[in-house]
Amino acid sequence: GGKEPVLELRGISVSYGSITAVRDLSLEVYPGEIVTLIGSNGAGKSTTLRTISGLLRPRTGDVVFEGNSITGVPGHEVVKRGICHSPEGRKIFQRMTVSENLDLGAFTRKDKEKIAEDRENVLELFPRLRERIDQKAGTMSGGEQQMLAVARALLGNPRVLLLDEPSMGLAPVLVDVIFETIERIRQQGVTVLLVEQNALAALEIADYAYVLESGTLSLQGPAAQLLDDPSVTAAYLGGH
Ligand code: ATP
């Protein structure tokens, strides 16, 4: 057979109390791909990422990484195994500097030389962060904080990077910068699972896409095919 998926969800359902946020979701991410998970507000996208990264436990189903179940494995252990999560919004350490936030991204690692190399690499990817290395994260703009969230996740040296709406609240020019950076991250050999409300931008860089509607998978296919699908363009791309 061909390549095995690096990451797989097998029929996961995730609930918050009596509310089921994700229902019987299966998906596959192959090594070197950018896969996007799109859908409107409350569709269950962030819940899916939180389940993969061990912050939530699915009620049913399995999360499989490199052929092994990681269902119920705690978050710090998931990071160690090679999955890092860049959360939505401003969930960086606001009172710490850029530099301190980056250090925390590497907290599970002991390979000092490689950490220094990776730090240099992310500062090349995000020159804005180098300029602001000693600035308190909470005083940076929304876009700069998003960049820091992605950079911090990269310092965990992931094989799979989970990105939760990296373009949220960004000016169009910064959206372009962040999506170009995601492509460069993939070129460096990192597999990317990208959650986005900006479906157009996500489909343009992704290989494969899954569409969630109210917690249920409604559509999947090669990203280029979804870009040409009138039902997708009507629902998620404003009819363009
Ligand atoms: P958005 O794009 O708006 O962030 P999303 O697709 O990421 O949406 P989720 O954040 O996964 O959606 O939320 C899915 C559903 O789960 C929503 O109905 C939400 O209200 C609910 N939900 C999320 N977090 C919790 C929580 N901590 N407690 C209860 N319900 C929650």
mmCIF file of C-alpha atoms and ligand atoms in Angstrom:
data_model
loop_
_atom_site.group_PDB
_atom_site.id
_atom_site.type_symbol
_atom_site.label_atom_id
_atom_site.label_comp_id
_atom_site.label_asym_id
_atom_site.label_seq_id
_atom_site.Cartn_x
_atom_site.Cartn_y
_atom_site.Cartn_z
ATOM 1 C CA GLY A 1 0.000 0.000 0.000
ATOM 2 C CA GLY A 2 0.890 3.689 -0.031
ATOM 3 C CA LYS A 3 1.864 5.926 2.816
ATOM 4 C CA GLU A 4 0.213 5.575 6.210
ATOM 5 C CA PRO A 5 -1.490 8.604 7.769
ATOM 6 C CA VAL A 6 0.617 10.365 10.388
ATOM 7 C CA LEU A 7 -2.538 11.371 12.257
ATOM 8 C CA GLU A 8 -5.972 9.782 12.256
ATOM 9 C CA LEU A 9 -9.248 10.380 14.002
ATOM 10 C CA ARG A 10 -11.425 7.295 14.111
ATOM 11 C CA GLY A 11 -15.033 8.085 14.878
ATOM 12 C CA ILE A 12 -14.462 10.527 17.712
ATOM 13 C CA SER A 13 -17.353 12.126 19.579
ATOM 14 C CA VAL A 14 -16.656 14.866 22.093
ATOM 15 C CA SER A 15 -19.100 16.356 24.590
ATOM 16 C CA TYR A 16 -19.165 19.199 27.044
ATOM 17 C CA GLY A 17 -21.593 17.904 29.668
ATOM 18 C CA SER A 18 -24.790 17.144 27.801
ATOM 19 C CA ILE A 19 -23.739 19.060 24.656
ATOM 20 C CA THR A 20 -22.138 17.014 21.912
ATOM 21 C CA ALA A 21 -19.718 19.314 20.085
ATOM 22 C CA VAL A 22 -18.215 16.728 17.704
ATOM 23 C CA ARG A 23 -20.051 13.638 16.489
ATOM 24 C CA ASP A 24 -18.461 10.522 14.987
ATOM 25 C CA LEU A 25 -15.675 12.384 13.211
ATOM 26 C CA SER A 26 -13.080 10.475 11.213
ATOM 27 C CA LEU A 27 -10.234 12.094 9.338
ATOM 28 C CA GLU A 28 -6.765 11.310 8.068
ATOM 29 C CA VAL A 29 -3.686 13.467 7.713
ATOM 30 C CA TYR A 30 -0.802 12.171 5.605
ATOM 31 C CA PRO A 31 2.854 13.124 6.162
ATOM 32 C CA GLY A 32 3.867 16.395 4.531
ATOM 33 C CA GLU A 33 0.326 17.540 3.859
ATOM 34 C CA ILE A 34 -1.518 20.666 4.814
ATOM 35 C CA VAL A 35 -5.015 19.510 5.751
ATOM 36 C CA THR A 36 -7.661 22.051 6.612
ATOM 37 C CA LEU A 37 -10.740 21.714 8.776
ATOM 38 C CA ILE A 38 -13.228 24.429 7.899
ATOM 39 C CA GLY A 39 -16.714 25.286 9.102
ATOM 40 C CA SER A 40 -18.675 28.123 10.631
ATOM 41 C CA ASN A 41 -18.799 29.335 14.237
ATOM 42 C CA GLY A 42 -19.343 26.579 16.762
ATOM 43 C CA ALA A 43 -18.919 23.780 14.212
ATOM 44 C CA GLY A 44 -16.520 21.940 16.528
ATOM 45 C CA LYS A 45 -13.186 22.808 14.919
ATOM 46 C CA SER A 46 -11.383 23.959 18.069
ATOM 47 C CA THR A 47 -12.879 21.070 20.014
ATOM 48 C CA THR A 48 -11.353 18.681 17.480
ATOM 49 C CA LEU A 49 -7.882 20.196 17.873
ATOM 50 C CA ARG A 50 -8.163 20.196 21.671
ATOM 51 C CA THR A 51 -9.056 16.516 21.540
ATOM 52 C CA ILE A 52 -6.038 15.669 19.392
ATOM 53 C CA SER A 53 -3.697 17.556 21.693
ATOM 54 C CA GLY A 54 -4.961 15.808 24.820
ATOM 55 C CA LEU A 55 -6.800 18.749 26.392
ATOM 56 C CA LEU A 56 -10.132 16.956 25.968
ATOM 57 C CA ARG A 57 -10.921 13.264 25.992
ATOM 58 C CA PRO A 58 -13.327 11.907 23.381
ATOM 59 C CA ARG A 59 -16.432 10.123 24.660
ATOM 60 C CA THR A 60 -15.994 7.562 21.902
ATOM 61 C CA GLY A 61 -13.472 6.908 19.170
ATOM 62 C CA ASP A 62 -9.710 7.016 18.883
ATOM 63 C CA VAL A 63 -6.942 9.488 18.119
ATOM 64 C CA VAL A 64 -4.088 7.667 16.367
ATOM 65 C CA PHE A 65 -0.631 9.200 15.874
ATOM 66 C CA GLU A 66 1.995 7.384 13.834
ATOM 67 C CA GLY A 67 0.026 4.179 14.203
ATOM 68 C CA ASN A 68 -0.390 4.338 18.001
ATOM 69 C CA SER A 69 -3.500 5.357 19.918
ATOM 70 C CA ILE A 70 -2.942 8.565 21.886
ATOM 71 C CA THR A 71 -6.531 8.748 23.127
ATOM 72 C CA GLY A 72 -6.470 9.992 26.709
ATOM 73 C CA VAL A 73 -2.722 10.693 26.663
ATOM 74 C CA PRO A 74 -2.143 13.928 28.628
ATOM 75 C CA GLY A 75 -1.268 17.123 26.771
ATOM 76 C CA HIS A 76 2.389 17.432 27.796
ATOM 77 C CA GLU A 77 2.981 13.844 26.678
ATOM 78 C CA VAL A 78 1.299 14.515 23.323
ATOM 79 C CA VAL A 79 3.703 17.428 22.826
ATOM 80 C CA LYS A 80 6.657 15.166 23.615
ATOM 81 C CA ARG A 81 5.487 12.647 21.053
ATOM 82 C CA GLY A 82 5.468 15.307 18.325
ATOM 83 C CA ILE A 83 2.134 17.118 18.108
ATOM 84 C CA CYS A 84 2.108 20.826 19.002
ATOM 85 C CA HIS A 85 -0.925 23.073 19.149
ATOM 86 C CA SER A 86 -1.071 26.772 18.366
ATOM 87 C CA PRO A 87 -4.309 27.832 20.078
ATOM 88 C CA GLU A 88 -6.881 30.314 18.906
ATOM 89 C CA GLY A 89 -6.631 33.970 19.823
ATOM 90 C CA ARG A 90 -4.337 35.402 22.413
ATOM 91 C CA LYS A 91 -3.608 32.318 24.462
ATOM 92 C CA ILE A 92 0.034 33.136 24.919
ATOM 93 C CA PHE A 93 1.532 34.226 28.234
ATOM 94 C CA GLN A 94 0.584 37.890 28.167
ATOM 95 C CA ARG A 95 2.845 39.014 31.014
ATOM 96 C CA MET A 96 5.907 37.254 29.710
ATOM 97 C CA THR A 97 8.191 38.494 26.996
ATOM 98 C CA VAL A 98 8.344 37.100 23.490
ATOM 99 C CA SER A 99 11.602 35.400 24.411
ATOM 100 C CA GLU A 100 10.128 33.774 27.536
ATOM 101 C CA ASN A 101 7.102 32.561 25.574
ATOM 102 C CA LEU A 102 9.424 30.936 23.036
ATOM 103 C CA ASP A 103 11.389 29.248 25.845
ATOM 104 C CA LEU A 104 8.151 27.781 27.182
ATOM 105 C CA GLY A 105 7.402 26.298 23.765
ATOM 106 C CA ALA A 106 10.476 24.111 24.234
ATOM 107 C CA PHE A 107 9.730 23.122 27.831
ATOM 108 C CA THR A 108 9.451 19.392 27.141
ATOM 109 C CA ARG A 109 12.826 19.271 25.362
ATOM 110 C CA LYS A 110 16.388 18.794 26.538
ATOM 111 C CA ASP A 111 18.286 19.068 23.237
ATOM 112 C CA LYS A 112 19.752 22.533 23.895
ATOM 113 C CA GLU A 113 21.609 22.921 20.610
ATOM 114 C CA LYS A 114 18.646 21.924 18.477
ATOM 115 C CA ILE A 115 16.395 24.221 20.540
ATOM 116 C CA ALA A 116 18.737 27.144 19.776
ATOM 117 C CA GLU A 117 18.645 26.209 16.090
ATOM 118 C CA ASP A 118 14.841 25.997 16.077
ATOM 119 C CA ARG A 119 14.602 29.324 17.876
ATOM 120 C CA GLU A 120 16.782 30.931 15.213
ATOM 121 C CA ASN A 121 14.624 29.320 12.525
ATOM 122 C CA VAL A 122 11.349 30.684 13.934
ATOM 123 C CA LEU A 123 12.873 34.144 14.288
ATOM 124 C CA GLU A 124 13.753 33.931 10.602
ATOM 125 C CA LEU A 125 10.199 32.863 9.796
ATOM 126 C CA PHE A 126 8.804 35.713 11.911
ATOM 127 C CA PRO A 127 11.267 38.637 11.795
ATOM 128 C CA ARG A 128 8.682 40.761 13.612
ATOM 129 C CA LEU A 129 9.189 38.616 16.705
ATOM 130 C CA ARG A 130 12.954 39.129 16.641
ATOM 131 C CA GLU A 131 12.418 42.899 16.671
ATOM 132 C CA ARG A 132 10.196 42.482 19.729
ATOM 133 C CA ILE A 133 12.055 39.736 21.523
ATOM 134 C CA ASP A 134 12.036 41.478 24.938
ATOM 135 C CA GLN A 135 8.586 43.020 24.633
ATOM 136 C CA LYS A 136 5.797 41.773 26.910
ATOM 137 C CA ALA A 137 3.583 39.573 24.760
ATOM 138 C CA GLY A 138 0.389 41.219 26.016
ATOM 139 C CA THR A 139 1.456 44.601 24.618
ATOM 140 C CA MET A 140 1.858 43.314 21.057
ATOM 141 C CA SER A 141 -0.767 43.638 18.332
ATOM 142 C CA GLY A 142 -3.229 40.824 17.701
ATOM 143 C CA GLY A 143 -1.339 39.751 14.604
ATOM 144 C CA GLU A 144 1.987 39.705 16.414
ATOM 145 C CA GLN A 145 0.456 37.610 19.183
ATOM 146 C CA GLN A 146 -0.867 35.124 16.610
ATOM 147 C CA MET A 147 2.619 34.871 15.147
ATOM 148 C CA LEU A 148 4.009 34.251 18.614
ATOM 149 C CA ALA A 149 1.471 31.474 19.218
ATOM 150 C CA VAL A 150 2.569 29.732 16.010
ATOM 151 C CA ALA A 151 6.269 30.305 16.759
ATOM 152 C CA ARG A 152 5.912 28.943 20.278
ATOM 153 C CA ALA A 153 4.214 25.788 18.976
ATOM 154 C CA LEU A 154 7.069 25.311 16.482
ATOM 155 C CA LEU A 155 9.582 25.361 19.334
ATOM 156 C CA GLY A 156 8.095 22.083 20.501
ATOM 157 C CA ASN A 157 9.718 20.654 17.340
ATOM 158 C CA PRO A 158 6.484 19.063 16.121
ATOM 159 C CA ARG A 159 6.066 16.555 13.345
ATOM 160 C CA VAL A 160 2.416 17.615 13.261
ATOM 161 C CA LEU A 161 1.451 21.234 13.904
ATOM 162 C CA LEU A 162 -2.155 22.020 14.856
ATOM 163 C CA LEU A 163 -3.081 25.587 13.947
ATOM 164 C CA ASP A 164 -6.306 27.106 15.301
ATOM 165 C CA GLU A 165 -7.382 30.074 13.183
ATOM 166 C CA PRO A 166 -3.988 31.681 12.740
ATOM 167 C CA SER A 167 -5.546 34.388 10.530
ATOM 168 C CA MET A 168 -8.208 35.453 12.999
ATOM 169 C CA GLY A 169 -8.537 39.212 13.322
ATOM 170 C CA LEU A 170 -5.590 39.942 11.047
ATOM 171 C CA ALA A 171 -5.414 42.664 8.410
ATOM 172 C CA PRO A 172 -5.408 41.179 4.876
ATOM 173 C CA VAL A 173 -1.706 41.848 4.369
ATOM 174 C CA LEU A 174 -0.874 39.925 7.541
ATOM 175 C CA VAL A 175 -3.198 37.097 6.520
ATOM 176 C CA ASP A 176 -1.030 36.690 3.412
ATOM 177 C CA VAL A 177 2.120 36.682 5.534
ATOM 178 C CA ILE A 178 0.784 34.038 7.889
ATOM 179 C CA PHE A 179 -0.386 31.755 5.062
ATOM 180 C CA GLU A 180 2.947 32.100 3.262
ATOM 181 C CA THR A 181 4.643 31.186 6.518
ATOM 182 C CA ILE A 182 2.458 28.089 6.900
ATOM 183 C CA GLU A 183 3.597 26.967 3.446
ATOM 184 C CA ARG A 184 7.226 27.490 4.458
ATOM 185 C CA ILE A 185 6.653 25.485 7.635
ATOM 186 C CA ARG A 186 5.332 22.626 5.529
ATOM 187 C CA GLN A 187 8.355 22.888 3.223
ATOM 188 C CA GLN A 188 10.493 22.333 6.319
ATOM 189 C CA GLY A 189 8.846 18.939 6.721
ATOM 190 C CA VAL A 190 6.142 19.693 9.276
ATOM 191 C CA THR A 191 2.672 18.269 8.613
ATOM 192 C CA VAL A 192 -0.065 20.831 9.266
ATOM 193 C CA LEU A 193 -3.679 20.502 10.400
ATOM 194 C CA LEU A 194 -5.167 23.944 9.910
ATOM 195 C CA VAL A 195 -8.480 25.073 11.397
ATOM 196 C CA GLU A 196 -9.878 28.143 9.667
ATOM 197 C CA GLN A 197 -12.963 30.261 9.230
ATOM 198 C CA ASN A 198 -11.151 31.915 6.333
ATOM 199 C CA ALA A 199 -12.094 29.009 4.074
ATOM 200 C CA LEU A 200 -10.838 30.554 0.856
ATOM 201 C CA ALA A 201 -7.309 31.199 2.124
ATOM 202 C CA ALA A 202 -7.200 27.786 3.792
ATOM 203 C CA LEU A 203 -8.372 25.905 0.683
ATOM 204 C CA GLU A 204 -5.825 27.753 -1.421
ATOM 205 C CA ILE A 205 -2.878 26.365 0.535
ATOM 206 C CA ALA A 206 -4.300 23.003 1.632
ATOM 207 C CA ASP A 207 -3.992 19.633 -0.071
ATOM 208 C CA TYR A 208 -7.113 18.172 1.448
ATOM 209 C CA ALA A 209 -10.090 19.588 3.316
ATOM 210 C CA TYR A 210 -12.804 18.513 5.713
ATOM 211 C CA VAL A 211 -15.953 20.564 6.288
ATOM 212 C CA LEU A 212 -17.644 20.406 9.695
ATOM 213 C CA GLU A 213 -21.230 21.477 10.224
ATOM 214 C CA SER A 214 -22.639 21.478 13.767
ATOM 215 C CA GLY A 215 -20.129 18.882 14.871
ATOM 216 C CA THR A 216 -20.680 16.535 11.931
ATOM 217 C CA LEU A 217 -18.536 16.035 8.856
ATOM 218 C CA SER A 218 -20.548 17.294 5.897
ATOM 219 C CA LEU A 219 -18.002 17.128 3.101
ATOM 220 C CA GLN A 220 -14.414 16.169 2.386
ATOM 221 C CA GLY A 221 -12.143 16.130 -0.623
ATOM 222 C CA PRO A 222 -9.035 17.533 -2.255
ATOM 223 C CA ALA A 223 -8.904 21.264 -1.485
ATOM 224 C CA ALA A 224 -8.847 22.199 -5.182
ATOM 225 C CA GLN A 225 -12.034 20.215 -5.715
ATOM 226 C CA LEU A 226 -13.809 21.965 -2.825
ATOM 227 C CA LEU A 227 -12.776 25.337 -4.232
ATOM 228 C CA ASP A 228 -14.711 24.392 -7.370
ATOM 229 C CA ASP A 229 -17.743 23.045 -5.534
ATOM 230 C CA PRO A 230 -20.721 25.432 -5.811
ATOM 231 C CA SER A 231 -22.195 24.262 -2.489
ATOM 232 C CA VAL A 232 -18.920 25.104 -0.736
ATOM 233 C CA THR A 233 -18.492 28.441 -2.436
ATOM 234 C CA ALA A 234 -22.090 29.377 -1.614
ATOM 235 C CA ALA A 235 -21.846 28.384 2.045
ATOM 236 C CA TYR A 236 -18.277 29.348 2.963
ATOM 237 C CA LEU A 237 -16.790 31.594 0.313
ATOM 238 C CA GLY A 238 -19.549 34.166 0.036
ATOM 239 C CA GLY A 239 -20.584 32.897 -3.379
ATOM 240 C CA HIS A 240 -17.272 33.756 -5.059
HETATM 241 P P1 ATP B 1 -15.314 28.971 16.278
HETATM 242 O O1 ATP B 1 -14.891 29.020 14.855
HETATM 243 O O2 ATP B 1 -16.452 29.906 16.586
HETATM 244 O O3 ATP B 1 -14.197 29.029 17.265
HETATM 245 P P2 ATP B 1 -15.425 26.074 16.476
HETATM 246 O O4 ATP B 1 -15.816 25.391 15.215
HETATM 247 O O5 ATP B 1 -13.996 26.087 16.835
HETATM 248 O O6 ATP B 1 -16.021 27.542 16.478
HETATM 249 P P3 ATP B 1 -15.855 24.911 19.063
HETATM 250 O O7 ATP B 1 -15.158 25.992 19.790
HETATM 251 O O8 ATP B 1 -15.198 23.604 18.934
HETATM 252 O O9 ATP B 1 -16.285 25.394 17.617
HETATM 253 O O10 ATP B 1 -17.277 24.707 19.748
HETATM 254 C C1 ATP B 1 -18.177 23.673 19.368
HETATM 255 C C2 ATP B 1 -19.407 23.709 20.277
HETATM 256 O O11 ATP B 1 -19.020 23.352 21.597
HETATM 257 C C3 ATP B 1 -20.055 25.074 20.395
HETATM 258 O O12 ATP B 1 -21.448 24.890 20.402
HETATM 259 C C4 ATP B 1 -19.554 25.604 21.720
HETATM 260 O O13 ATP B 1 -20.505 26.469 22.306
HETATM 261 C C5 ATP B 1 -19.394 24.351 22.524
HETATM 262 N N1 ATP B 1 -18.320 24.501 23.512
HETATM 263 C C6 ATP B 1 -17.022 24.788 23.263
HETATM 264 N N2 ATP B 1 -16.300 24.845 24.402
HETATM 265 C C7 ATP B 1 -17.174 24.563 25.412
HETATM 266 C C8 ATP B 1 -17.052 24.468 26.832
HETATM 267 N N3 ATP B 1 -15.863 24.645 27.439
HETATM 268 N N4 ATP B 1 -18.166 24.197 27.535
HETATM 269 C C9 ATP B 1 -19.361 24.013 26.915
HETATM 270 N N5 ATP B 1 -19.545 24.097 25.590
HETATM 271 C C10 ATP B 1 -18.464 24.364 24.834
#
